[in-house]
């Protein structure tokens, strides 16, 4: 997924449960407004000088948005946080001043993340900080209870916020992180005791850094997503593009609770 595409979504039908009950896969519709293609291609993650995979938004491309946040990891203070270095918060983001390679983690009492299917946060570094891995522990605090995103190590651009948005529950074994259009592969694995239905215990980021490098993080959320698929092009002007999109049926959380 390539993050940070600005858009306005105007649903005409967010979810038609009669259609869902009849077994139809398409259960919603919306018009989605994006900037024109020239503006999009000037955005860092969509710049074709860096991202040669992106040309334009086409039929049945998938646009993912936050349906609702299931759990928001607080960064307004340092309570619950620990790391390899000193910690401080400005009331919005958490800053770690590193003493070398290590990790930054938030530990909590059991928090329900059952309905979440994606994890998103913003991170930035100074110096030579490399993002190494992301961990999420559920039902326990050792490696058997975690899901792992072990990305290709890459240096975070100085003082530039990077949006990381990865699937939390997925049938795939890999995803992507994009930084200014460059794709970094992210294999997904899990421990033998990991179960996404268990409560969240630890969120952790692992990194490589030199002494006194800084790492900042904010806007960490486990969220339930909605996928809109481009069905047709409604209008295109010098200022914006309007896409007619449909919503396909995803996970049924109520049914899963009933039968688990």
XYZ file of C-alpha atoms in Angstrom:
260
model
C 0.000 0.000 0.000
C 1.273 3.478 -0.922
C 0.162 5.851 1.884
C -0.590 9.571 2.081
C -2.899 10.096 -0.902
C -5.141 13.071 -0.012
C -8.788 12.398 -0.819
C -12.364 13.306 0.118
C -14.761 10.351 0.399
C -18.509 10.931 0.031
C -20.335 7.631 0.548
C -23.735 7.185 -1.056
C -24.109 3.814 0.683
C -21.485 2.838 3.248
C -22.914 -0.644 3.815
C -26.045 -2.228 2.348
C -26.826 -5.101 4.698
C -29.656 -6.375 2.507
C -27.159 -6.856 -0.308
C -24.767 -8.532 2.121
C -27.483 -10.877 3.394
C -28.250 -11.908 -0.177
C -24.613 -12.938 -0.571
C -23.487 -10.046 -2.766
C -19.842 -9.060 -2.488
C -20.404 -5.367 -3.375
C -22.226 -3.746 -0.453
C -21.446 -0.008 -0.668
C -20.714 2.894 -3.017
C -18.988 6.267 -2.817
C -17.566 9.112 -4.843
C -13.931 9.766 -4.026
C -12.316 13.096 -4.892
C -8.534 13.248 -5.365
C -6.192 15.955 -6.648
C -5.463 15.909 -10.377
C -2.879 13.439 -11.618
C -0.148 16.091 -11.951
C -0.541 17.047 -8.290
C -0.558 13.383 -7.233
C 2.670 12.714 -9.125
C 4.321 15.580 -7.246
C 3.597 13.918 -3.894
C 6.708 12.168 -2.487
C 5.371 8.605 -2.583
C 3.878 8.987 -6.073
C 6.753 10.813 -7.780
C 7.614 8.734 -10.849
C 11.285 9.652 -10.559
C 11.247 7.441 -7.452
C 8.173 5.231 -7.815
C 8.195 3.835 -11.335
C 5.369 1.434 -10.437
C 2.804 4.237 -10.251
C 1.333 5.670 -13.428
C -2.267 6.583 -12.618
C -5.279 5.405 -10.638
C -7.025 2.761 -12.725
C -10.115 0.585 -12.656
C -10.324 -1.749 -9.633
C -7.389 -0.109 -7.897
C -8.043 -0.279 -4.160
C -8.252 2.805 -1.938
C -8.049 2.033 1.782
C -9.374 4.336 4.487
C -9.829 4.214 8.255
C -13.353 3.043 9.127
C -12.711 3.427 12.856
C -9.763 3.384 15.240
C -9.844 0.366 17.543
C -6.923 1.312 19.806
C -4.742 4.412 19.817
C -1.302 4.008 21.404
C -0.700 7.188 23.434
C 2.371 9.339 22.789
C 1.206 12.354 24.821
C 3.482 11.234 27.659
C 6.085 8.608 28.477
C 3.907 6.392 30.708
C 4.110 2.776 29.531
C 7.066 3.496 27.244
C 10.641 2.272 27.502
C 13.589 2.189 25.133
C 17.325 2.078 24.588
C 17.986 5.671 25.559
C 16.153 8.596 27.162
C 12.498 9.404 26.492
C 10.544 12.647 26.282
C 7.173 13.781 24.921
C 6.039 17.150 23.602
C 2.390 16.226 24.142
C 1.982 14.975 20.583
C 4.950 12.758 19.705
C 7.381 10.642 21.677
C 11.127 11.229 21.233
C 13.862 8.743 22.057
C 17.475 9.904 22.207
C 19.349 6.729 21.405
C 22.500 5.342 22.982
C 22.960 2.902 20.086
C 21.000 0.101 18.396
C 17.923 -0.949 20.297
C 14.148 -0.780 20.573
C 11.330 1.523 21.543
C 8.295 -0.163 23.084
C 4.950 0.518 24.687
C 3.635 -2.042 27.178
C 0.063 -2.002 28.421
C -2.493 -4.040 30.261
C -4.596 -6.142 27.890
C -6.232 -3.925 25.223
C -8.866 -5.278 22.845
C -7.769 -5.002 19.194
C -10.072 -7.728 17.864
C -11.669 -5.677 15.098
C -8.429 -4.080 13.831
C -7.045 -5.252 10.501
C -4.316 -2.638 9.951
C -1.613 -0.850 11.959
C -0.506 2.680 11.128
C 1.930 5.152 12.673
C 4.252 8.036 11.775
C 7.963 7.917 12.509
C 11.016 10.062 11.824
C 14.677 10.060 12.764
C 17.769 12.206 12.778
C 21.293 11.102 12.039
C 21.643 7.557 10.748
C 18.567 5.893 12.289
C 17.485 2.763 10.393
C 14.016 1.277 10.791
C 14.656 -2.418 11.387
C 11.443 -4.145 12.504
C 7.971 -3.744 14.015
C 6.492 -6.135 16.595
C 3.030 -6.490 18.083
C 2.463 -8.868 21.012
C -0.974 -10.328 21.769
C -1.901 -12.597 24.643
C 1.671 -12.785 25.971
C 4.966 -10.939 26.151
C 7.473 -13.354 24.629
C 8.286 -13.885 20.963
C 5.805 -16.756 20.548
C 2.909 -14.295 20.988
C 3.903 -11.675 18.458
C 3.434 -10.782 14.806
C 6.575 -9.500 13.066
C 7.159 -7.049 10.249
C 10.884 -7.420 9.452
C 11.467 -4.828 6.770
C 14.539 -4.229 4.621
C 16.601 -1.862 6.780
C 16.606 1.707 5.494
C 17.711 5.065 6.870
C 14.878 7.405 7.853
C 15.223 10.734 6.082
C 16.264 13.474 8.504
C 13.303 15.303 10.057
C 10.746 13.877 7.581
C 7.710 12.066 8.954
C 7.245 8.644 7.352
C 3.804 6.999 7.386
C 3.941 3.251 7.978
C 0.660 1.460 7.207
C 0.718 -2.334 7.251
C -1.870 -5.139 7.466
C -2.360 -6.403 10.996
C -4.353 -9.488 10.004
C -3.681 -10.792 6.534
C -3.400 -13.946 4.499
C -0.295 -12.606 2.778
C 3.273 -13.152 3.896
C 4.648 -9.748 2.885
C 3.714 -6.093 2.530
C 5.495 -2.802 1.704
C 6.751 0.401 3.256
C 7.260 3.373 0.913
C 9.623 6.265 1.604
C 9.574 9.043 -1.018
C 8.408 6.514 -3.606
C 11.010 3.842 -2.869
C 9.493 0.497 -1.908
C 10.957 -1.569 0.907
C 9.859 -5.181 1.248
C 8.352 -6.231 4.578
C 7.967 -9.975 5.258
C 5.250 -10.831 7.798
C 5.681 -13.732 10.215
C 4.140 -14.704 13.547
C 5.041 -16.793 16.566
C 3.532 -20.190 17.285
C 1.175 -18.792 19.953
C 0.136 -15.603 18.151
C -3.626 -15.115 17.790
C -4.981 -11.794 16.528
C -8.079 -12.288 18.695
C -5.966 -11.969 21.846
C -5.529 -8.605 23.546
C -2.614 -6.298 22.744
C 0.218 -6.351 25.278
C 3.244 -4.711 23.583
C 3.886 -2.502 20.550
C 7.588 -2.365 19.668
C 9.827 -0.780 17.049
C 13.409 -1.981 16.545
C 16.083 0.238 15.018
C 19.766 0.742 14.348
C 21.239 4.056 15.504
C 24.362 5.841 16.620
C 24.746 7.440 20.026
C 22.637 10.665 20.359
C 20.574 9.945 17.208
C 16.889 10.655 17.810
C 13.773 8.696 16.891
C 10.269 10.182 17.055
C 6.918 8.422 16.783
C 3.251 9.495 16.869
C -0.283 8.708 15.629
C -0.014 4.975 16.368
C -3.333 3.271 15.747
C -4.748 -0.186 15.264
C -7.706 0.409 12.993
C -10.463 -1.263 11.035
C -10.192 -0.398 7.352
C -12.653 0.004 4.498
C -11.578 -0.873 0.948
C -13.039 1.149 -1.914
C -12.427 -0.188 -5.417
C -12.399 2.157 -8.408
C -15.391 1.273 -10.579
C -15.448 4.194 -13.020
C -14.126 7.700 -13.630
C -16.867 10.253 -13.001
C -15.070 13.484 -13.893
C -11.589 14.879 -14.452
C -10.675 18.564 -14.341
C -7.523 20.632 -13.942
C -8.166 20.666 -10.188
C -9.471 17.238 -9.223
C -10.594 13.760 -10.261
C -13.852 12.090 -9.184
C -13.968 8.307 -9.023
C -17.081 6.189 -8.587
C -16.046 3.456 -6.168
C -17.642 0.392 -4.655
C -17.083 -1.202 -1.277
C -16.503 -4.933 -1.172
C -17.498 -7.050 1.763
C -14.706 -7.642 4.260
C -14.511 -9.417 7.580
C -17.733 -9.857 9.534
C -16.608 -9.215 13.102
C -19.978 -9.936 14.677
C -20.195 -13.309 12.977
C -16.629 -14.145 13.943
C -17.357 -13.384 17.581
C -20.474 -15.535 17.475
C -18.728 -18.625 16.130
C -15.284 -18.409 17.742
